[in-house]
PDB file of C-alpha atoms in Angstrom:
ATOM      1  CA  MET L 234      24.891  36.862 -11.782  1.00 76.00           C
ATOM      2  CA  THR L 235      23.749  39.398  -9.202  1.00 83.00           C
ATOM      3  CA  SER L 236      20.438  39.596  -7.418  1.00 79.00           C
ATOM      4  CA  ASP L 237      19.577  42.657  -9.528  1.00 85.00           C
ATOM      5  CA  ASP L 238      20.141  40.621 -12.698  1.00 89.00           C
ATOM      6  CA  ILE L 239      17.862  37.858 -11.404  1.00 89.00           C
ATOM      7  CA  SER L 240      15.310  40.494 -10.409  1.00 89.00           C
ATOM      8  CA  LYS L 241      15.307  41.902 -13.960  1.00 91.00           C
ATOM      9  CA  LEU L 242      14.964  38.394 -15.385  1.00 92.00           C
ATOM     10  CA  LEU L 243      11.982  37.746 -13.081  1.00 91.00           C
ATOM     11  CA  ALA L 244      10.319  40.886 -14.426  1.00 92.00           C
ATOM     12  CA  ARG L 245      10.768  39.537 -17.959  1.00 93.00           C
ATOM     13  CA  VAL L 246       9.482  36.091 -16.905  1.00 92.00           C
ATOM     14  CA  ALA L 247       6.369  37.793 -15.504  1.00 92.00           C
ATOM     15  CA  LEU L 248       5.764  39.030 -19.058  1.00 93.00           C
ATOM     16  CA  GLY L 249       6.122  35.482 -20.435  1.00 92.00           C
ATOM     17  CA  ASP L 250       9.716  35.701 -21.678  1.00 93.00           C
ATOM     18  CA  ARG L 251      10.918  32.095 -22.053  1.00 94.00           C
ATOM     19  CA  LEU L 252      14.511  33.102 -22.723  1.00 95.00           C
ATOM     20  CA  ALA L 253      14.615  34.955 -19.400  1.00 93.00           C
ATOM     21  CA  PHE L 254      13.124  31.879 -17.718  1.00 95.00           C
ATOM     22  CA  ASP L 255      15.840  29.670 -19.251  1.00 95.00           C
ATOM     23  CA  GLN L 256      18.488  32.071 -17.937  1.00 95.00           C
ATOM     24  CA  ILE L 257      17.003  32.043 -14.418  1.00 94.00           C
ATOM     25  CA  TYR L 258      16.966  28.262 -14.519  1.00 95.00           C
ATOM     26  CA  ASP L 259      20.585  28.068 -15.659  1.00 94.00           C
ATOM     27  CA  GLN L 260      21.740  30.488 -12.962  1.00 93.00           C
ATOM     28  CA  THR L 261      19.691  29.223  -9.983  1.00 93.00           C
ATOM     29  CA  SER L 262      18.815  25.547 -10.472  1.00 93.00           C
ATOM     30  CA  ALA L 263      21.912  24.215  -8.679  1.00 94.00           C
ATOM     31  CA  LYS L 264      21.251  26.361  -5.615  1.00 94.00           C
ATOM     32  CA  LEU L 265      17.539  25.525  -5.463  1.00 94.00           C
ATOM     33  CA  PHE L 266      18.274  21.836  -5.959  1.00 95.00           C
ATOM     34  CA  GLY L 267      20.688  22.007  -3.026  1.00 93.00           C
ATOM     35  CA  VAL L 268      18.003  23.582  -0.826  1.00 93.00           C
ATOM     36  CA  ALA L 269      15.494  20.871  -1.759  1.00 93.00           C
ATOM     37  CA  LEU L 270      18.014  18.058  -1.369  1.00 93.00           C
ATOM     38  CA  ARG L 271      19.126  19.274   2.054  1.00 93.00           C
ATOM     39  CA  LEU L 272      15.531  19.180   3.317  1.00 91.00           C
ATOM     40  CA  LEU L 273      14.250  16.069   1.525  1.00 92.00           C
ATOM     41  CA  LYS L 274      17.414  13.932   1.680  1.00 92.00           C
ATOM     42  CA  ASN L 275      16.287  12.102  -1.469  1.00 91.00           C
ATOM     43  CA  ARG L 276      17.761  12.998  -4.855  1.00 93.00           C
ATOM     44  CA  ALA L 277      14.810  11.910  -7.004  1.00 93.00           C
ATOM     45  CA  GLU L 278      12.311  13.671  -4.784  1.00 93.00           C
ATOM     46  CA  ALA L 279      14.462  16.812  -4.729  1.00 94.00           C
ATOM     47  CA  GLU L 280      14.551  16.798  -8.547  1.00 94.00           C
ATOM     48  CA  GLU L 281      10.758  16.571  -8.686  1.00 94.00           C
ATOM     49  CA  CYS L 282      10.499  19.318  -6.106  1.00 94.00           C
ATOM     50  CA  VAL L 283      12.729  21.628  -8.165  1.00 95.00           C
ATOM     51  CA  GLN L 284      10.553  21.022 -11.232  1.00 96.00           C
ATOM     52  CA  GLU L 285       7.527  22.096  -9.219  1.00 95.00           C
ATOM     53  CA  VAL L 286       9.449  25.135  -7.979  1.00 95.00           C
ATOM     54  CA  TYR L 287      10.157  26.312 -11.510  1.00 96.00           C
ATOM     55  CA  ILE L 288       6.529  25.821 -12.493  1.00 95.00           C
ATOM     56  CA  LYS L 289       5.588  28.083  -9.586  1.00 95.00           C
ATOM     57  CA  ILE L 290       8.223  30.611 -10.607  1.00 94.00           C
ATOM     58  CA  TRP L 291       6.842  30.688 -14.151  1.00 94.00           C
ATOM     59  CA  HIS L 292       3.273  31.224 -12.902  1.00 93.00           C
ATOM     60  CA  ARG L 293       4.082  33.569 -10.008  1.00 92.00           C
ATOM     61  CA  ALA L 294       6.944  35.705 -11.281  1.00 90.00           C
ATOM     62  CA  ASP L 295       4.592  38.707 -11.327  1.00 90.00           C
ATOM     63  CA  ARG L 296       4.214  38.410  -7.532  1.00 89.00           C
ATOM     64  CA  TYR L 297       7.877  39.127  -6.885  1.00 87.00           C
ATOM     65  CA  SER L 298       8.435  42.543  -5.330  1.00 82.00           C
ATOM     66  CA  VAL L 299      11.913  44.087  -5.366  1.00 78.00           C
ATOM     67  CA  SER L 300      11.185  45.974  -2.132  1.00 74.00           C
ATOM     68  CA  GLU L 301      10.373  42.825  -0.086  1.00 73.00           C
ATOM     69  CA  ALA L 302      13.401  40.595  -0.591  1.00 77.00           C
ATOM     70  CA  SER L 303      16.271  39.889  -2.893  1.00 87.00           C
ATOM     71  CA  ALA L 304      15.373  37.843  -5.941  1.00 89.00           C
ATOM     72  CA  MET L 305      17.520  34.919  -4.848  1.00 90.00           C
ATOM     73  CA  SER L 306      15.944  34.936  -1.365  1.00 89.00           C
ATOM     74  CA  TRP L 307      12.511  34.865  -2.959  1.00 91.00           C
ATOM     75  CA  LEU L 308      13.455  31.872  -5.133  1.00 93.00           C
ATOM     76  CA  ILE L 309      15.016  30.041  -2.178  1.00 92.00           C
ATOM     77  CA  ALA L 310      11.868  30.655  -0.127  1.00 92.00           C
ATOM     78  CA  ILE L 311       9.750  29.070  -2.872  1.00 94.00           C
ATOM     79  CA  ALA L 312      12.079  26.040  -3.021  1.00 94.00           C
ATOM     80  CA  ARG L 313      12.159  25.699   0.759  1.00 94.00           C
ATOM     81  CA  ASN L 314       8.365  25.941   1.081  1.00 94.00           C
ATOM     82  CA  GLN L 315       7.848  23.393  -1.700  1.00 94.00           C
ATOM     83  CA  ALA L 316      10.246  20.956  -0.010  1.00 93.00           C
ATOM     84  CA  ILE L 317       8.487  21.457   3.340  1.00 93.00           C
ATOM     85  CA  ASP L 318       5.134  20.769   1.662  1.00 92.00           C
ATOM     86  CA  ARG L 319       6.550  17.489   0.362  1.00 91.00           C
ATOM     87  CA  LEU L 320       7.784  16.589   3.849  1.00 89.00           C
ATOM     88  CA  ARG L 321       4.302  17.232   5.220  1.00 89.00           C
ATOM     89  CA  GLN L 322       2.815  14.974   2.557  1.00 86.00           C
ATOM     90  CA  ARG L 323       5.199  12.234   3.691  1.00 80.00           C
ATOM     91  CA  GLU L 324       4.065  12.695   7.299  1.00 76.00           C
ATOM     92  CA  ASP L 325       0.401  12.507   6.268  1.00 71.00           C
ATOM     93  CA  LYS L 326       1.066   9.196   4.524  1.00 68.00           C
ATOM     94  CA  GLN L 327       2.967   7.954   7.570  1.00 62.00           C
ATOM     95  CA  ASP L 328       0.102   8.981   9.859  1.00 58.00           C
ATOM     96  CA  SER L 329      -2.359   6.927   7.840  1.00 57.00           C
ATOM     97  CA  LEU L 330      -0.027   3.927   8.157  1.00 54.00           C
ATOM     98  CA  ASP L 331       0.166   4.474  11.911  1.00 55.00           C
ATOM     99  CA  ASP L 332      -3.644   4.401  12.091  1.00 57.00           C
ATOM    100  CA  ALA L 333      -3.596   1.049  10.334  1.00 57.00           C
ATOM    101  CA  GLY L 334      -1.763  -0.371  13.354  1.00 57.00           C
ATOM    102  CA  GLU L 335      -4.957  -0.011  15.355  1.00 58.00           C
ATOM    103  CA  ILE L 336      -6.837  -2.505  13.211  1.00 56.00           C
ATOM    104  CA  THR L 337      -7.843  -5.409  15.365  1.00 60.00           C
ATOM    105  CA  ASP L 338      -6.037  -8.681  14.953  1.00 61.00           C
ATOM    106  CA  SER L 339      -8.267 -11.320  13.394  1.00 67.00           C
ATOM    107  CA  LYS L 340      -6.391 -14.181  15.049  1.00 74.00           C
ATOM    108  CA  PRO L 341      -8.298 -15.956  17.796  1.00 72.00           C
ATOM    109  CA  ASP L 342      -7.445 -15.100  21.360  1.00 74.00           C
ATOM    110  CA  PRO L 343      -6.160 -17.862  23.690  1.00 78.00           C
ATOM    111  CA  GLU L 344      -9.644 -18.795  24.882  1.00 78.00           C
ATOM    112  CA  GLU L 345     -10.961 -19.104  21.332  1.00 76.00           C
ATOM    113  CA  SER L 346      -7.898 -21.161  20.380  1.00 75.00           C
ATOM    114  CA  ALA L 347      -8.515 -23.553  23.274  1.00 77.00           C
ATOM    115  CA  ILE L 348     -12.175 -23.968  22.314  1.00 77.00           C
ATOM    116  CA  ALA L 349     -11.252 -24.535  18.644  1.00 73.00           C
ATOM    117  CA  GLY L 350      -8.645 -27.127  19.678  1.00 76.00           C
ATOM    118  CA  SER L 351     -11.193 -28.945  21.803  1.00 80.00           C
ATOM    119  CA  GLU L 352     -13.719 -28.954  18.951  1.00 82.00           C
ATOM    120  CA  ARG L 353     -11.082 -30.226  16.550  1.00 82.00           C
ATOM    121  CA  ARG L 354     -10.284 -33.152  18.876  1.00 86.00           C
ATOM    122  CA  ARG L 355     -14.002 -34.005  19.136  1.00 85.00           C
ATOM    123  CA  ILE L 356     -14.327 -33.985  15.345  1.00 83.00           C
ATOM    124  CA  GLU L 357     -11.231 -36.176  14.934  1.00 86.00           C
ATOM    125  CA  VAL L 358     -12.612 -38.700  17.438  1.00 86.00           C
ATOM    126  CA  CYS L 359     -15.894 -38.847  15.517  1.00 88.00           C
ATOM    127  CA  ILE L 360     -14.143 -39.195  12.137  1.00 86.00           C
ATOM    128  CA  ASP L 361     -12.035 -42.028  13.547  1.00 88.00           C
ATOM    129  CA  GLN L 362     -15.268 -43.877  14.444  1.00 88.00           C
ATOM    130  CA  LEU L 363     -16.205 -44.116  10.742  1.00 87.00           C
ATOM    131  CA  ASP L 364     -15.139 -47.030   8.527  1.00 88.00           C
ATOM    132  CA  GLU L 365     -11.594 -46.607   7.225  1.00 88.00           C
ATOM    133  CA  GLU L 366     -12.703 -45.913   3.614  1.00 89.00           C
ATOM    134  CA  LYS L 367     -15.356 -43.427   4.660  1.00 88.00           C
ATOM    135  CA  SER L 368     -13.030 -41.725   7.131  1.00 88.00           C
ATOM    136  CA  ALA L 369     -10.431 -41.297   4.386  1.00 89.00           C
ATOM    137  CA  ALA L 370     -13.125 -39.918   2.039  1.00 88.00           C
ATOM    138  CA  VAL L 371     -14.316 -37.347   4.619  1.00 87.00           C
ATOM    139  CA  ARG L 372     -10.749 -36.230   5.349  1.00 86.00           C
ATOM    140  CA  GLY L 373     -10.000 -36.021   1.621  1.00 86.00           C
ATOM    141  CA  ALA L 374     -13.121 -34.007   0.785  1.00 84.00           C
ATOM    142  CA  TYR L 375     -13.344 -31.653   3.755  1.00 79.00           C
ATOM    143  CA  LEU L 376      -9.799 -31.355   5.068  1.00 77.00           C
ATOM    144  CA  GLU L 377      -7.640 -31.870   1.984  1.00 79.00           C
ATOM    145  CA  GLY L 378      -9.922 -30.315  -0.656  1.00 78.00           C
ATOM    146  CA  TYR L 379     -10.263 -33.206  -3.098  1.00 82.00           C
ATOM    147  CA  SER L 380     -13.279 -33.232  -5.404  1.00 86.00           C
ATOM    148  CA  TYR L 381     -15.868 -35.991  -5.194  1.00 87.00           C
ATOM    149  CA  GLN L 382     -14.682 -37.289  -8.574  1.00 89.00           C
ATOM    150  CA  GLU L 383     -11.057 -37.452  -7.408  1.00 87.00           C
ATOM    151  CA  LEU L 384     -12.091 -39.338  -4.282  1.00 89.00           C
ATOM    152  CA  ALA L 385     -14.247 -41.754  -6.288  1.00 92.00           C
ATOM    153  CA  THR L 386     -11.319 -42.454  -8.610  1.00 92.00           C
ATOM    154  CA  ARG L 387      -8.898 -42.968  -5.700  1.00 88.00           C
ATOM    155  CA  SER L 388     -11.310 -45.321  -3.940  1.00 90.00           C
ATOM    156  CA  ASN L 389     -12.245 -47.079  -7.204  1.00 93.00           C
ATOM    157  CA  VAL L 390     -15.988 -46.555  -6.681  1.00 91.00           C
ATOM    158  CA  PRO L 391     -18.645 -44.810  -8.807  1.00 93.00           C
ATOM    159  CA  LEU L 392     -19.160 -41.069  -8.244  1.00 90.00           C
ATOM    160  CA  ASN L 393     -22.685 -41.518  -6.837  1.00 92.00           C
ATOM    161  CA  THR L 394     -21.389 -44.074  -4.348  1.00 91.00           C
ATOM    162  CA  MET L 395     -18.800 -41.554  -3.136  1.00 90.00           C
ATOM    163  CA  ARG L 396     -21.530 -38.915  -2.738  1.00 92.00           C
ATOM    164  CA  THR L 397     -23.615 -41.365  -0.725  1.00 92.00           C
ATOM    165  CA  TRP L 398     -20.648 -42.274   1.499  1.00 89.00           C
ATOM    166  CA  LEU L 399     -19.930 -38.645   2.219  1.00 89.00           C
ATOM    167  CA  ARG L 400     -23.577 -37.717   2.882  1.00 91.00           C
ATOM    168  CA  ARG L 401     -24.066 -40.655   5.269  1.00 92.00           C
ATOM    169  CA  SER L 402     -20.707 -39.986   6.942  1.00 89.00           C
ATOM    170  CA  LEU L 403     -21.676 -36.375   7.600  1.00 89.00           C
ATOM    171  CA  ILE L 404     -24.943 -37.528   9.165  1.00 91.00           C
ATOM    172  CA  LYS L 405     -23.001 -39.896  11.463  1.00 89.00           C
ATOM    173  CA  LEU L 406     -20.555 -37.115  12.334  1.00 86.00           C
ATOM    174  CA  LYS L 407     -23.395 -34.804  13.239  1.00 88.00           C
ATOM    175  CA  GLU L 408     -24.941 -37.448  15.486  1.00 88.00           C
ATOM    176  CA  CYS L 409     -21.576 -38.129  17.129  1.00 87.00           C
ATOM    177  CA  LEU L 410     -20.959 -34.446  17.806  1.00 84.00           C
ATOM    178  CA  GLU L 411     -24.437 -33.947  19.275  1.00 84.00           C
ATOM    179  CA  GLU L 412     -23.826 -36.661  21.918  1.00 80.00           C
TER     180      GLU L 412
END
């Protein structure tokens, strides 16, 4: 099919001729797909791009001017521009990911880590000063995440007794840490 034939088909497409559109698709889709694939380097994305190209051709066929360029050059330009637009969209997404790299790290710095380590050792010393049962209850409740009921069952004491142990142990811990 010559450029003149494609040009005549574009004129018919501008008038809403679906048969002419089908013929343009049949004659040019392989070439336009190749253009998109060469730029995008992704088959699925190139296929989507070509679909968008043909939507533009359907809506913009009346803008084609025989005096400006050959029909095939005009179609290739649409495909190329659509593929470039997709590449730009990729870059915009990549830029936003690059900005995410500037989010501050929530991990403590070395000084904060040293202070936290020192505090942890102080707390462990104070917990070790409690009775063995009460120390185990505090560790179970506040370090291991056991419920008061689970701790009461494990220690074979009533629930209110476990609550009392924990409340009194926390008071002793507070006093120890304030020294």
